[in-house]
C-alpha cells in the first residue's frame, strides 16, 4: 500500500491551524508541531491580563481542536533545525530530540515581540504575545493596586498607581482602555486606603499618531474617546530606557523624560520568528530586515516548491502581519498541497482579501473599517463582539466568554482577578531553565483577525 503524503505544519497559530483544518479531507498525514499545547486567540490576551477572561477561554488545546480529524496529530516541541535535502525537521521537547519527516512543509512560526535592539527591556516591560505574558501582567497589574493600598508615602503610592503602555497600535489602545475601565469602574469601592480611580494610564508611541492603520477621522475619534476616559496620550515619544522603577523617554517635556511607574507593558513592534532566518540559511531564501522570508507568489520558497511560508513569517507584496493574512495564506497552502496530491501541479498565486480592521477603545466604544465602510461607537463595538465570539474556538469557550463579558461590560466585575506570586516572579526562574519552558521566550503565534483586524 503506498505511503500517504506527509505534511508537517509549524506551528499551531491561526495560519497553521487553518491549514491543518483545510487538509481534513485530503489524502495526507498531517503533523502539527508547536512549542505549546494550545492554540492562542491572541487578540484577547489583553483581556486575560486585565481580569476579564481566563486563559482557557482563549487557548484551547490543539489536540482537542484536532480530535475529530483522524489524519492529523499534534506534537509538542520546538523545531531547532531543518534538513531540506532529507526533508526532516529536528524537534526538541525538554531533553528529547525527534526527527519528523515531511513531504510538504508549512512554516507558520509567526512573530515575536520586538524591543528594537533592547531585549533587556522585556524584564521590566513584558510584551503581550503569550499566555505566560498575560498572566504575568495580570499579577503585576492587580498587584500594583494591592501594593498601593499599603503605601502611606504619596510618591511611592503614585508610582504603584502609574501604568505605562508602550505602543499605540490596536493592542496598546485596547489595553490602555481596559486599564482605565479597571481603575475607574471595576475596582470601585474595592479598597479603603486608595481610590483606584486615581490611577494614571499613559499611552506612548514613537510614531506621529495612534492607530496608524486607521483613517484619520477614526484616529481622531479614538484620541477623543481615550482622553475622555482619562488616558494620557503621548505620540512622537520613544522609550530610551526601562528599569524596575520606571522608564525614560525622548520627550522634550521634562515631566515625561522620566516616568516613575511600577507597571510597564510593551505593545510596540514585532519581529519574525528566528525560524525564518534558520529556514533561509538552509534553503538560500532571502529575508528582510524584520526577518521575514521572501516567498514566491504561491507562498513557496524559490527552488523549494515543497516548502510554504505563511502568515507573519512571510514577505509578499507588503501584506500586513495580521490574522486574516495568516488564515487565508494557510488555507491557500493547504489547498495547493491537496491539489498536488490529486495530480494538479499548476502554480496559483495567493490572493489576499482584506476583511477590514477593528479596535476597541473601552466598554461600548470601538472602531471598525472595511474598505469604504467605517463604523464607530456602540455599533462598531457590537460588531467587534460578534467577530470575536465567532473567532473563538469551541462552543464552551464562546459561552464562557459571553458570560464573562456580561459580568465585565454590563456589570462592574472582573471575573478573573486571581493573582499568584508564581505569575509575577516565575519569569526569572524560567529564564534560568529555558529549555524546560520555551514559551517563556519572546515568541508568539500569528495574531488573528482583530480585528486588529488584526494589526499587530
PDB file of C-alpha atoms in Angstrom, residues 33 40 51 58 76 80 112 120 130 149 156 169 185-186 198 224 226 306 333 346 357 359 378 416-417 420 430 441:
ATOM      1  CA  UNK A  33       4.276  20.912  15.733  1.00  0.00           C
ATOM      2  CA  UNK A  40      -3.886  31.034  21.158  1.00  0.00           C
ATOM      3  CA  UNK A  51      -9.086  40.037  34.518  1.00  0.00           C
ATOM      4  CA  UNK A  58      -8.794  31.877  24.520  1.00  0.00           C
ATOM      5  CA  UNK A  76       4.683  19.198  21.400  1.00  0.00           C
ATOM      6  CA  UNK A  80      15.504  23.637  16.112  1.00  0.00           C
ATOM      7  CA  UNK A 112       7.664  37.725  18.480  1.00  0.00           C
ATOM      8  CA  UNK A 120      16.679  43.770  28.250  1.00  0.00           C
ATOM      9  CA  UNK A 130       1.813  34.562  25.098  1.00  0.00           C
ATOM     10  CA  UNK A 149      -3.022  50.050  49.431  1.00  0.00           C
ATOM     11  CA  UNK A 156       5.528  55.710  46.308  1.00  0.00           C
ATOM     12  CA  UNK A 169      -1.470  50.248  17.778  1.00  0.00           C
ATOM     13  CA  UNK A 185     -15.088  51.376  37.220  1.00  0.00           C
ATOM     14  CA  UNK A 186     -14.376  47.759  38.074  1.00  0.00           C
ATOM     15  CA  UNK A 198      -6.527  57.950  40.897  1.00  0.00           C
ATOM     16  CA  UNK A 224     -11.060  61.866  21.874  1.00  0.00           C
ATOM     17  CA  UNK A 226      -9.266  57.713  25.066  1.00  0.00           C
ATOM     18  CA  UNK A 306       7.537  21.680  -1.147  1.00  0.00           C
ATOM     19  CA  UNK A 333      -1.016  26.460   1.134  1.00  0.00           C
ATOM     20  CA  UNK A 346      -0.329  24.102 -11.551  1.00  0.00           C
ATOM     21  CA  UNK A 357      -9.720  46.242  10.811  1.00  0.00           C
ATOM     22  CA  UNK A 359     -10.118  48.019  17.664  1.00  0.00           C
ATOM     23  CA  UNK A 378     -21.673  51.214  20.052  1.00  0.00           C
ATOM     24  CA  UNK A 416     -10.677  36.585  36.637  1.00  0.00           C
ATOM     25  CA  UNK A 417      -8.868  38.550  39.336  1.00  0.00           C
ATOM     26  CA  UNK A 420      -0.301  34.453  42.354  1.00  0.00           C
ATOM     27  CA  UNK A 430      12.075  30.078  33.978  1.00  0.00           C
ATOM     28  CA  UNK A 441      10.743  33.353  25.451  1.00  0.00           C
TER      29      UNK A 441
END
